[in-house]
Amino acid sequence: MQWPTRVDVIDVGLRDGLQSEAAFVPTDAKIALLNRLIDAGVRHIEATSFVSPRAVPQMADAAQVLAGARRVPGLVLSVLAPNAKGVERALQAGADEIVVFVSASESHNGKNLNRPVERSLQDIDEIAALTRGQQVKRKGAVAVAFGCPFEGDVDPDLLERIVARYAEHGFDGITLGDTTGMATPPLVERTVARLQQRFGNLPISLHFHNTRGIGLVNVMAGLRLGISTYEASLGGIGGCPFAPGATGNICTEDLLNLLHEMGIQTGIDLDRLVQAARLLEDIMGRPLPGQVMKAGPRSALHRLDSVCAAQG
Ligand code: COA
Ligand code: ZN
């Protein structure tokens, strides 16, 4: 089996991870985390979202967070933007990449964006016109791409229609979001293979949540299909405030541990990332779902005399 030799890991913890936190995380703390990610070698970070601050108060400081990033060569600061107003704010704040998003079900789109999918497709047209010819990269996300918490299985034709709209406008790639962890390996294979067949070389990123404990198994399915971009959250935090039962993204450190053990390069220093996850844990004030931050990477051995022998 041939895996990609290098994988682009996008950390989305500052956006997907924090957006459902009720208590406002101070802007300074967000900036400190962002710079820890950069120090650990993460070069693609979804740092915030330019959405309505009334819909998601946690993201009200989007422009300040971006302004606090330590810019290093090769860094791509990505942001979510749902409409023209969000895109204008994002451009003004100096985002390198804008991620537009639409759900593959009417129910979730209604909750998340307060409009029918058809209207969101028009928003894509408007955003495309606004960003055409600009330096900024454009990516199209599809939420609930592998299942909707309100409707169950999503219509593959609707998913394809949304992707087609992004492709028509020359977006740089798409992200398939498994918003509430409903993906399974066979579904990932079916969905991705269908899109690969229709859209050829349009780059696909995968965004899994570990809601049902199979997030990394779905990554394995993606790797087998040749997908080389995955989104994950520091410490495994995350969840959509507009989807019941949504829990954390796959954890970035746990993903790295897997990829590195498979001989796949990411350019990210796992030990430094674990330190960043510990800072996040201090900021959140509760244990995080990440497992490698508790157990250490596979290579971290314990001194023999650090544990007593079992004596009957
Ligand atoms: N940034 C800042 N403010 C925005 C905005 C943006 N991107 N988009 C809209 N607003 C403001 C408008 O200016 C308006 O303000 P006003 O009442 O003071 O004039 C208000 O929000 C309502 O605007 P409207 O266009 O009617 O939006 P809406 O109420 O139908 O909500 C969205 C639509 C898309 C703005 C909102 O549903 C949203 O932000 N959703 C994001 C959800 C999200 O982030 N989910 C998690 C990611 S998966
Ligand atoms: Zn998500």
GROMACS .gro file of C-alpha atoms and ligand atoms in nm:
model
  361
    1MET     CA    1   0.000   0.000   0.000
    2GLN     CA    2   0.138   0.339  -0.102
    3TRP     CA    3   0.072   0.630   0.136
    4PRO     CA    4   0.148   0.994   0.058
    5THR     CA    5   0.502   1.063   0.179
    6ARG     CA    6   0.410   1.401   0.318
    7VAL     CA    7   0.087   1.528   0.467
    8ASP     CA    8  -0.031   1.886   0.517
    9VAL     CA    9  -0.184   1.907   0.863
   10ILE     CA   10  -0.410   2.208   0.915
   11ASP     CA   11  -0.472   2.293   1.279
   12VAL     CA   12  -0.827   2.421   1.322
   13GLY     CA   13  -0.833   2.430   1.701
   14LEU     CA   14  -0.844   2.805   1.731
   15ARG     CA   15  -1.154   2.811   1.511
   16ASP     CA   16  -1.344   2.484   1.530
   17GLY     CA   17  -1.202   2.412   1.875
   18LEU     CA   18  -1.288   2.738   2.042
   19GLN     CA   19  -1.607   2.836   1.860
   20SER     CA   20  -1.834   2.633   2.087
   21GLU     CA   21  -1.668   2.741   2.412
   22ALA     CA   22  -1.918   2.946   2.606
   23ALA     CA   23  -1.660   3.138   2.809
   24PHE     CA   24  -1.468   3.392   2.601
   25VAL     CA   25  -1.102   3.293   2.570
   26PRO     CA   26  -0.897   3.612   2.599
   27THR     CA   27  -0.747   3.734   2.273
   28ASP     CA   28  -0.394   3.725   2.421
   29ALA     CA   29  -0.437   3.357   2.504
   30LYS     CA   30  -0.553   3.283   2.148
   31ILE     CA   31  -0.251   3.468   2.008
   32ALA     CA   32  -0.016   3.281   2.244
   33LEU     CA   33  -0.159   2.949   2.122
   34LEU     CA   34  -0.135   3.056   1.760
   35ASN     CA   35   0.232   3.141   1.798
   36ARG     CA   36   0.300   2.813   1.983
   37LEU     CA   37   0.153   2.628   1.684
   38ILE     CA   38   0.379   2.828   1.452
   39ASP     CA   39   0.681   2.758   1.675
   40ALA     CA   40   0.604   2.386   1.659
   41GLY     CA   41   0.625   2.404   1.279
   42VAL     CA   42   0.256   2.412   1.189
   43ARG     CA   43   0.240   2.609   0.863
   44HIS     CA   44  -0.129   2.593   0.786
   45ILE     CA   45  -0.360   2.718   1.059
   46GLU     CA   46  -0.730   2.798   1.055
   47ALA     CA   47  -0.693   3.075   1.307
   48THR     CA   48  -1.042   3.220   1.342
   49SER     CA   49  -1.364   3.294   1.158
   50PHE     CA   50  -1.518   3.615   1.028
   51VAL     CA   51  -1.876   3.523   1.106
   52SER     CA   52  -2.144   3.725   1.278
   53PRO     CA   53  -2.024   3.794   1.633
   54ARG     CA   54  -2.383   3.758   1.743
   55ALA     CA   55  -2.393   3.402   1.603
   56VAL     CA   56  -2.050   3.307   1.746
   57PRO     CA   57  -1.932   3.556   2.012
   58GLN     CA   58  -1.606   3.362   2.064
   59MET     CA   59  -1.487   3.475   1.718
   60ALA     CA   60  -1.556   3.845   1.771
   61ASP     CA   61  -1.180   3.917   1.800
   62ALA     CA   62  -1.093   3.760   1.461
   63ALA     CA   63  -0.895   4.055   1.325
   64GLN     CA   64  -0.690   4.100   1.646
   65VAL     CA   65  -0.602   3.730   1.654
   66LEU     CA   66  -0.471   3.740   1.296
   67ALA     CA   67  -0.275   4.057   1.367
   68GLY     CA   68  -0.098   3.882   1.658
   69ALA     CA   69   0.051   3.600   1.448
   70ARG     CA   70   0.428   3.581   1.413
   71ARG     CA   71   0.459   3.574   1.035
   72VAL     CA   72   0.716   3.323   0.913
   73PRO     CA   73   0.790   3.214   0.557
   74GLY     CA   74   0.549   2.955   0.425
   75LEU     CA   75   0.281   3.026   0.685
   76VAL     CA   76  -0.078   3.009   0.559
   77LEU     CA   77  -0.328   3.174   0.792
   78SER     CA   78  -0.667   3.049   0.698
   79VAL     CA   79  -1.002   3.184   0.816
   80LEU     CA   80  -1.364   3.087   0.777
   81ALA     CA   81  -1.598   3.339   0.613
   82PRO     CA   82  -1.965   3.272   0.533
   83ASN     CA   83  -2.061   3.578   0.329
   84ALA     CA   84  -1.933   3.891   0.152
   85LYS     CA   85  -1.913   4.084   0.477
   86GLY     CA   86  -1.696   3.813   0.632
   87VAL     CA   87  -1.474   3.801   0.325
   88GLU     CA   88  -1.424   4.178   0.326
   89ARG     CA   89  -1.328   4.167   0.694
   90ALA     CA   90  -1.093   3.874   0.629
   91LEU     CA   91  -0.919   4.047   0.338
   92GLN     CA   92  -0.873   4.361   0.542
   93ALA     CA   93  -0.722   4.158   0.825
   94GLY     CA   94  -0.466   3.998   0.589
   95ALA     CA   95  -0.589   3.637   0.579
   96ASP     CA   96  -0.391   3.417   0.337
   97GLU     CA   97  -0.678   3.179   0.273
   98ILE     CA   98  -1.054   3.213   0.298
   99VAL     CA   99  -1.269   2.910   0.362
  100VAL     CA  100  -1.630   2.945   0.253
  101PHE     CA  101  -1.877   2.691   0.392
  102VAL     CA  102  -2.212   2.541   0.303
  103SER     CA  103  -2.383   2.235   0.453
  104ALA     CA  104  -2.484   1.932   0.250
  105SER     CA  105  -2.826   1.932   0.419
  106GLU     CA  106  -3.098   2.196   0.430
  107SER     CA  107  -3.151   2.148   0.803
  108HIS     CA  108  -2.791   2.206   0.905
  109ASN     CA  109  -2.745   2.492   0.659
  110GLY     CA  110  -3.056   2.653   0.805
  111LYS     CA  111  -2.920   2.627   1.159
  112ASN     CA  112  -2.562   2.721   1.073
  113LEU     CA  113  -2.610   2.992   0.812
  114ASN     CA  114  -2.973   3.087   0.854
  115ARG     CA  115  -3.059   3.031   0.488
  116PRO     CA  116  -3.143   2.761   0.232
  117VAL     CA  117  -2.857   2.591   0.047
  118GLU     CA  118  -2.966   2.760  -0.279
  119ARG     CA  119  -2.914   3.101  -0.122
  120SER     CA  120  -2.572   2.991   0.009
  121LEU     CA  121  -2.478   2.889  -0.345
  122GLN     CA  122  -2.553   3.247  -0.449
  123ASP     CA  123  -2.333   3.366  -0.164
  124ILE     CA  124  -2.052   3.154  -0.314
  125ASP     CA  125  -2.102   3.338  -0.645
  126GLU     CA  126  -2.081   3.672  -0.468
  127ILE     CA  127  -1.770   3.572  -0.273
  128ALA     CA  128  -1.608   3.436  -0.589
  129ALA     CA  129  -1.664   3.768  -0.767
  130LEU     CA  130  -1.526   3.959  -0.470
  131THR     CA  131  -1.207   3.753  -0.450
  132ARG     CA  132  -1.138   3.683  -0.817
  133GLY     CA  133  -0.788   3.789  -0.916
  134GLN     CA  134  -0.684   3.858  -0.556
  135GLN     CA  135  -0.379   3.702  -0.394
  136VAL     CA  136  -0.591   3.522  -0.137
  137LYS     CA  137  -0.643   3.145  -0.166
  138ARG     CA  138  -1.001   3.024  -0.174
  139LYS     CA  139  -1.123   2.697  -0.036
  140GLY     CA  140  -1.475   2.559  -0.029
  141ALA     CA  141  -1.590   2.363   0.273
  142VAL     CA  142  -1.889   2.133   0.285
  143ALA     CA  143  -2.027   2.082   0.636
  144VAL     CA  144  -2.206   1.759   0.735
  145ALA     CA  145  -2.055   1.603   0.421
  146PHE     CA  146  -2.075   1.250   0.566
  147GLY     CA  147  -2.407   1.277   0.747
  148CYS     CA  148  -2.634   1.532   0.910
  149PRO     CA  149  -2.740   1.514   1.276
  150PHE     CA  150  -3.095   1.618   1.176
  151GLU     CA  151  -3.144   1.427   0.848
  152GLY     CA  152  -2.902   1.133   0.856
  153ASP     CA  153  -2.745   1.040   0.523
  154VAL     CA  154  -2.693   1.335   0.294
  155ASP     CA  155  -2.782   1.343  -0.074
  156PRO     CA  156  -2.462   1.278  -0.275
  157ASP     CA  157  -2.606   1.486  -0.562
  158LEU     CA  158  -2.645   1.788  -0.335
  159LEU     CA  159  -2.289   1.743  -0.208
  160GLU     CA  160  -2.169   1.725  -0.566
  161ARG     CA  161  -2.366   2.038  -0.661
  162ILE     CA  162  -2.195   2.237  -0.386
  163VAL     CA  163  -1.850   2.111  -0.485
  164ALA     CA  164  -1.930   2.187  -0.850
  165ARG     CA  165  -2.005   2.548  -0.759
  166TYR     CA  166  -1.667   2.585  -0.586
  167ALA     CA  167  -1.493   2.418  -0.881
  168GLU     CA  168  -1.667   2.638  -1.139
  169HIS     CA  169  -1.532   2.944  -0.965
  170GLY     CA  170  -1.177   2.807  -0.968
  171PHE     CA  171  -1.142   2.757  -0.593
  172ASP     CA  172  -0.806   2.611  -0.490
  173GLY     CA  173  -0.961   2.309  -0.324
  174ILE     CA  174  -1.241   2.175  -0.108
  175THR     CA  175  -1.274   2.044   0.245
  176LEU     CA  176  -1.519   1.771   0.337
  177GLY     CA  177  -1.631   1.835   0.693
  178ASP     CA  178  -1.756   1.550   0.909
  179THR     CA  179  -1.917   1.796   1.147
  180THR     CA  180  -2.061   1.545   1.394
  181GLY     CA  181  -1.843   1.240   1.336
  182MET     CA  182  -2.081   1.044   1.111
  183ALA     CA  183  -1.814   0.933   0.862
  184THR     CA  184  -1.707   0.570   0.837
  185PRO     CA  185  -1.429   0.426   0.618
  186PRO     CA  186  -1.666   0.287   0.350
  187LEU     CA  187  -1.852   0.619   0.335
  188VAL     CA  188  -1.524   0.811   0.308
  189GLU     CA  189  -1.417   0.581   0.024
  190ARG     CA  190  -1.748   0.616  -0.162
  191THR     CA  191  -1.774   0.991  -0.119
  192VAL     CA  192  -1.414   1.079  -0.201
  193ALA     CA  193  -1.389   0.834  -0.492
  194ARG     CA  194  -1.703   0.984  -0.648
  195LEU     CA  195  -1.567   1.338  -0.620
  196GLN     CA  196  -1.223   1.235  -0.746
  197GLN     CA  197  -1.388   1.078  -1.047
  198ARG     CA  198  -1.594   1.387  -1.128
  199PHE     CA  199  -1.353   1.664  -1.028
  200GLY     CA  200  -1.020   1.506  -1.119
  201ASN     CA  201  -0.739   1.702  -0.968
  202LEU     CA  202  -0.939   1.936  -0.745
  203PRO     CA  203  -0.750   1.903  -0.413
  204ILE     CA  204  -0.958   1.752  -0.133
  205SER     CA  205  -0.893   1.802   0.239
  206LEU     CA  206  -1.063   1.590   0.503
  207HIS     CA  207  -1.196   1.723   0.831
  208PHE     CA  208  -1.298   1.455   1.077
  209HIS     CA  209  -1.442   1.472   1.425
  210ASN     CA  210  -1.378   1.192   1.671
  211THR     CA  211  -1.736   1.196   1.798
  212ARG     CA  212  -1.772   0.819   1.770
  213GLY     CA  213  -1.408   0.725   1.818
  214ILE     CA  214  -1.323   0.649   1.454
  215GLY     CA  215  -1.168   0.976   1.343
  216LEU     CA  216  -0.819   0.837   1.281
  217VAL     CA  217  -0.962   0.525   1.118
  218ASN     CA  218  -1.124   0.760   0.867
  219VAL     CA  219  -0.785   0.927   0.812
  220MET     CA  220  -0.647   0.583   0.721
  221ALA     CA  221  -0.926   0.551   0.463
  222GLY     CA  222  -0.832   0.895   0.327
  223LEU     CA  223  -0.463   0.806   0.305
  224ARG     CA  224  -0.549   0.496   0.105
  225LEU     CA  225  -0.730   0.722  -0.143
  226GLY     CA  226  -0.420   0.941  -0.171
  227ILE     CA  227  -0.563   1.235   0.025
  228SER     CA  228  -0.276   1.433   0.174
  229THR     CA  229  -0.443   1.719   0.366
  230TYR     CA  230  -0.615   1.670   0.700
  231GLU     CA  231  -0.764   1.912   0.948
  232ALA     CA  232  -0.729   1.848   1.320
  233SER     CA  233  -0.747   2.034   1.652
  234LEU     CA  234  -0.482   2.087   1.913
  235GLY     CA  235  -0.574   1.877   2.218
  236GLY     CA  236  -0.873   1.731   2.030
  237ILE     CA  237  -1.106   2.016   2.124
  238GLY     CA  238  -1.382   2.120   1.887
  239GLY     CA  239  -1.745   2.106   1.789
  240CYS     CA  240  -2.011   2.295   1.602
  241PRO     CA  241  -2.244   2.503   1.822
  242PHE     CA  242  -2.522   2.446   1.568
  243ALA     CA  243  -2.509   2.064   1.566
  244PRO     CA  244  -2.633   1.865   1.865
  245GLY     CA  245  -2.388   1.609   2.005
  246ALA     CA  246  -2.091   1.756   1.818
  247THR     CA  247  -1.762   1.689   1.995
  248GLY     CA  248  -1.394   1.735   1.928
  249ASN     CA  249  -1.205   1.720   1.604
  250ILE     CA  250  -0.944   1.452   1.563
  251CYS     CA  251  -0.653   1.559   1.778
  252THR     CA  252  -0.354   1.712   1.599
  253GLU     CA  253  -0.091   1.550   1.824
  254ASP     CA  254  -0.259   1.210   1.796
  255LEU     CA  255  -0.275   1.246   1.418
  256LEU     CA  256   0.096   1.341   1.403
  257ASN     CA  257   0.189   1.042   1.618
  258LEU     CA  258   0.011   0.816   1.369
  259LEU     CA  259   0.151   0.983   1.057
  260HIS     CA  260   0.510   0.998   1.186
  261GLU     CA  261   0.497   0.630   1.291
  262MET     CA  262   0.384   0.552   0.934
  263GLY     CA  263   0.689   0.734   0.800
  264ILE     CA  264   0.481   1.023   0.669
  265GLN     CA  265   0.638   1.367   0.710
  266THR     CA  266   0.448   1.668   0.838
  267GLY     CA  267   0.725   1.918   0.917
  268ILE     CA  268   0.577   1.957   1.268
  269ASP     CA  269   0.764   1.887   1.592
  270LEU     CA  270   0.542   1.655   1.797
  271ASP     CA  271   0.707   1.733   2.133
  272ARG     CA  272   0.661   2.105   2.085
  273LEU     CA  273   0.303   2.052   1.977
  274VAL     CA  274   0.236   1.854   2.295
  275GLN     CA  275   0.372   2.151   2.491
  276ALA     CA  276   0.126   2.375   2.304
  277ALA     CA  277  -0.157   2.134   2.391
  278ARG     CA  278  -0.057   2.156   2.759
  279LEU     CA  279  -0.079   2.535   2.739
  280LEU     CA  280  -0.425   2.496   2.586
  281GLU     CA  281  -0.523   2.262   2.869
  282ASP     CA  282  -0.410   2.524   3.124
  283ILE     CA  283  -0.611   2.791   2.943
  284MET     CA  284  -0.924   2.576   2.924
  285GLY     CA  285  -0.884   2.460   3.283
  286ARG     CA  286  -0.997   2.103   3.214
  287PRO     CA  287  -0.845   1.782   3.076
  288LEU     CA  288  -0.855   1.771   2.695
  289PRO     CA  289  -0.946   1.466   2.482
  290GLY     CA  290  -0.596   1.432   2.327
  291GLN     CA  291  -0.430   1.101   2.413
  292VAL     CA  292  -0.067   1.149   2.313
  293MET     CA  293  -0.047   1.452   2.541
  294LYS     CA  294  -0.125   1.214   2.830
  295ALA     CA  295   0.068   0.901   2.729
  296GLY     CA  296   0.353   1.071   2.540
  297PRO     CA  297   0.453   0.971   2.188
  298ARG     CA  298   0.525   0.601   2.123
  299SER     CA  299   0.896   0.675   2.145
  300ALA     CA  300   0.874   0.822   2.498
  301LEU     CA  301   0.994   0.546   2.730
  302HIS     CA  302   0.973   0.537   3.109
  303ARG     CA  303   1.257   0.462   3.349
  304LEU     CA  304   1.233   0.109   3.478
  305ASP     CA  305   1.266   0.221   3.841
  306SER     CA  306   0.980   0.471   3.804
  307VAL     CA  307   0.720   0.197   3.862
  308CYS     CA  308   0.702  -0.056   4.150
  309ALA     CA  309   0.687  -0.424   4.059
  310ALA     CA  310   0.362  -0.604   4.132
  311GLN     CA  311   0.417  -0.814   4.442
  312GLY     CA  312   0.155  -1.059   4.560
  313COA     N1  313  -1.921   3.944   1.015
  313COA     C1  314  -1.974   4.035   1.103
  313COA     N2  315  -2.104   4.065   1.108
  313COA     C2  316  -2.185   4.004   1.021
  313COA     C3  317  -2.139   3.911   0.928
  313COA     C4  318  -2.001   3.881   0.927
  313COA     N3  319  -1.950   3.794   0.842
  313COA     N4  320  -2.241   3.867   0.855
  313COA     C5  321  -2.351   3.930   0.898
  313COA     N5  322  -2.317   4.013   0.999
  313COA     C6  323  -2.408   4.101   1.074
  313COA     C7  324  -2.483   4.192   0.983
  313COA     O1  325  -2.411   4.311   0.957
  313COA     C8  326  -2.609   4.219   1.062
  313COA     O2  327  -2.580   4.311   1.165
  313COA     P1  328  -2.687   4.424   1.208
  313COA     O3  329  -2.808   4.348   1.253
  313COA     O4  330  -2.616   4.495   1.319
  313COA     O5  331  -2.711   4.505   1.085
  313COA     C9  332  -2.634   4.084   1.130
  313COA     O6  333  -2.506   4.019   1.136
  313COA    C10  334  -2.733   3.998   1.055
  313COA     O7  335  -2.693   3.987   0.921
  313COA     P2  336  -2.764   3.888   0.816
  313COA     O8  337  -2.698   3.901   0.686
  313COA     O9  338  -2.915   3.910   0.822
  313COA    O10  339  -2.727   3.748   0.873
  313COA     P3  340  -2.815   3.637   0.945
  313COA    O11  341  -2.870   3.684   1.073
  313COA    O12  342  -2.907   3.576   0.846
  313COA    O13  343  -2.698   3.530   0.977
  313COA    C11  344  -2.478   3.454   0.912
  313COA    C12  345  -2.622   3.474   0.871
  313COA    C13  346  -2.413   3.370   0.804
  313COA    C14  347  -2.410   3.586   0.924
  313COA    C15  348  -2.474   3.380   1.048
  313COA    O14  349  -2.564   3.274   1.046
  313COA    C16  350  -2.337   3.330   1.084
  313COA    O15  351  -2.246   3.406   1.111
  313COA     N6  352  -2.318   3.197   1.087
  313COA    C17  353  -2.189   3.137   1.117
  313COA    C18  354  -2.208   3.014   1.194
  313COA    C19  355  -2.075   2.948   1.226
  313COA    O16  356  -1.972   3.009   1.237
  313COA     N7  357  -2.081   2.815   1.243
  313COA    C20  358  -1.968   2.739   1.276
  313COA    C21  359  -1.886   2.702   1.159
  313COA     S1  360  -1.925   2.542   1.096
  314ZN      ZN  361  -1.558   2.071   1.245
   0.00000   0.00000   0.00000
